[in-house]
């Protein structure tokens, strides 16, 4: 018999009554049974022969739950409202044409349908809300009646707010698109009562569960068709009204929660029986290492069900204490890890002195003569099962006394899993999409992967049965006796034999074409063979897996395994264990995928605590396999930065397009001098030569000048997808590494190139200011220069005086200086190469400044060279600060603002910015593409 666990500490007082075990369940007039376990006196009460199918359940039924699908539908409806408003503005002709087509006979139809329309409106106004509320009242759903009324009120308020907002801030096109022409004027048609009805019906329930809700929706759709035909509402307006009502209903449903349709109690037992098992006890598995789960475990009541599935008793146990135990020790919770399964209706271990519960006639004990006292309901293996997936897990004892695990998939949680799988398949390359959005499909997929893994020889719990009950799928599977997850396994038990066995199990799955795709420290379990003590490794949690998987999916499995092993035993030992089992080609395939995006969320979270571990893994791989390529492979289609870049690009383009006066630009371009535009383009091409000179001078390996120039040209093509300045730097790094420069040295070289560009730019501004006669001694500098000086002064002042800004600046600058200084110290001993590199930076910066000046000259405008330089450099800095491709939108806006501040007319400033960007950005893209293709064929990129 397992001993009682100590009382939970740290702010969780006992919940419910504190009862001595042995004082409950004893027949009147008899002495209590011996206290052989914390639930022995409750769960081992004499069972009458005619009630052998009595089932005891330790669990808390959730009466109301928040459906994630409600939140998803709310967001989709809000997006639908925004999309319809955009369509009513930009596709006004189409929507108006549709409405006009159905209104051709509106006058005649309205006269013919006058009486039916009046009757229909009366039904909608009075019958629909009354019928729905009466049905809810008859069903004694008082809370849902209140929710429906609140949703109707909220829908009406949303409609009123939208009407006021459109009238106040909406454009003429938007107002016209949501209106109908009646009585000689345009009338905005977003009927608030329809929004209220839609909110009421949404909160009242689904069409499939409420007959009045189904008929009411049908009446609303018929009425909408009639009022559309008779020209009383606009198509976008009535669609937005329905969506506003749905938003109100979904908001109320998600905030208040809905009645749970999950399988609890009798439904759960019925599902387990349909899966082919005869349960005697079911105990909810809780992660008792978590304080919140521990508190919930103390609240779990004990419920008894008879053979017909009816609840015969329910006892809120609270906290149990062994007889004679002190307040400080000996407390046991219902689902604590020390609850042995003989407490739940099985048999006691022979010789333990434990009292035994009656077993059914013909019942058998476990194969080993009795249940293993170590297999508690919330043992480490079962707890790992709950952490590995977003599902409920129960410890089940069947009539033979055998311990099983019951995994329950709830329908209301499937939308979360579907969205997670969809996002991952969209974001990662080589990962197939998922069509399993339904609950049944998800359960069938899990069963299929489990069967396939066992057929391949992988040690995974055997799936014994599967059934559907209420809005849940019940999966009964073998229990991994004595298994402990890799997360909970002591470090001393992680022997080389355990590591090798983990790799062997994974290779068995891969040999059959199966990929796991979610290897975490909770799905890898370790147990011991009783006879020999040899380690047995289990792989569980196959829900995310693939059959006939891709090579990339299997490579990601290898990466996930080496990463989670490294978290436990260190990088070098994890790599050594992989080398001892895997062939060299598999080891080499791990390196490019050693990046956080390839790891499951729980492993990524652990990696954040040891940020250097991935670097250590790459270094260990190179030490063991020097020819291995560990440069990260691009496996994401897009990331958060890509989404941000795309969003900012769309916003920038929209702002530019909607604010530019195209007629004035067309006139200005027609009057522009084309030869100055050509000069601007040629000067932009000259910047490639300057950048190439700097790269050649600073490179530790010899790079032909022609190849370096082509690399800078290719950067113009990459700028279509990369933020300003990022593309050329990435190509320079790639060129250096392909030339055999070690990655740390290559990174330092690229950093030195960028730092030198910044220094040279500042020096050029000082020189121009001095030699153009605007140093400030005779006359004040121009407004442009003063604004630039003021901005720099404010930045410096903030850096010096504000601790937060100073810390941020030092955190950004210090790594760059530490990275660049070793390479700079080498170049200081080679003044010729240093001068050549600085000269290249001068050529590049002056090339851009003079190209901008030539664009000004094309329109007959003239500014001092220092003003031109300041405006260009500020615009370029703005483009680098906002991560849009090539600074698109940001650079143009900054240049226009700068030129306007310098006195150039707004229309001409826009034309100058357009000419300059065409000459130095868009016009160079075809040349960059050709250079990129050439360098790729030659193997330089």
mmCIF file with all atom_site columns, C-alpha atoms in Angstrom, residues 425 666 675 745 876:
data_model
loop_
_atom_site.group_PDB
_atom_site.id
_atom_site.type_symbol
_atom_site.label_atom_id
_atom_site.label_alt_id
_atom_site.label_comp_id
_atom_site.label_asym_id
_atom_site.label_entity_id
_atom_site.label_seq_id
_atom_site.pdbx_PDB_ins_code
_atom_site.Cartn_x
_atom_site.Cartn_y
_atom_site.Cartn_z
_atom_site.occupancy
_atom_site.B_iso_or_equiv
_atom_site.pdbx_formal_charge
_atom_site.auth_seq_id
_atom_site.auth_comp_id
_atom_site.auth_asym_id
_atom_site.auth_atom_id
_atom_site.pdbx_PDB_model_num
ATOM 1 C CA . UNK A 1 425 ? 1.117  23.816 -42.243 1.00 0.00 ? 425 UNK A CA 1
ATOM 2 C CA . UNK A 1 666 ? 1.548  63.478 -64.876 1.00 0.00 ? 666 UNK A CA 1
ATOM 3 C CA . UNK A 1 675 ? 18.547 63.415 -69.637 1.00 0.00 ? 675 UNK A CA 1
ATOM 4 C CA . UNK A 1 745 ? 34.525 36.238 -39.405 1.00 0.00 ? 745 UNK A CA 1
ATOM 5 C CA . UNK A 1 876 ? 16.989 56.345 -46.178 1.00 0.00 ? 876 UNK A CA 1
#
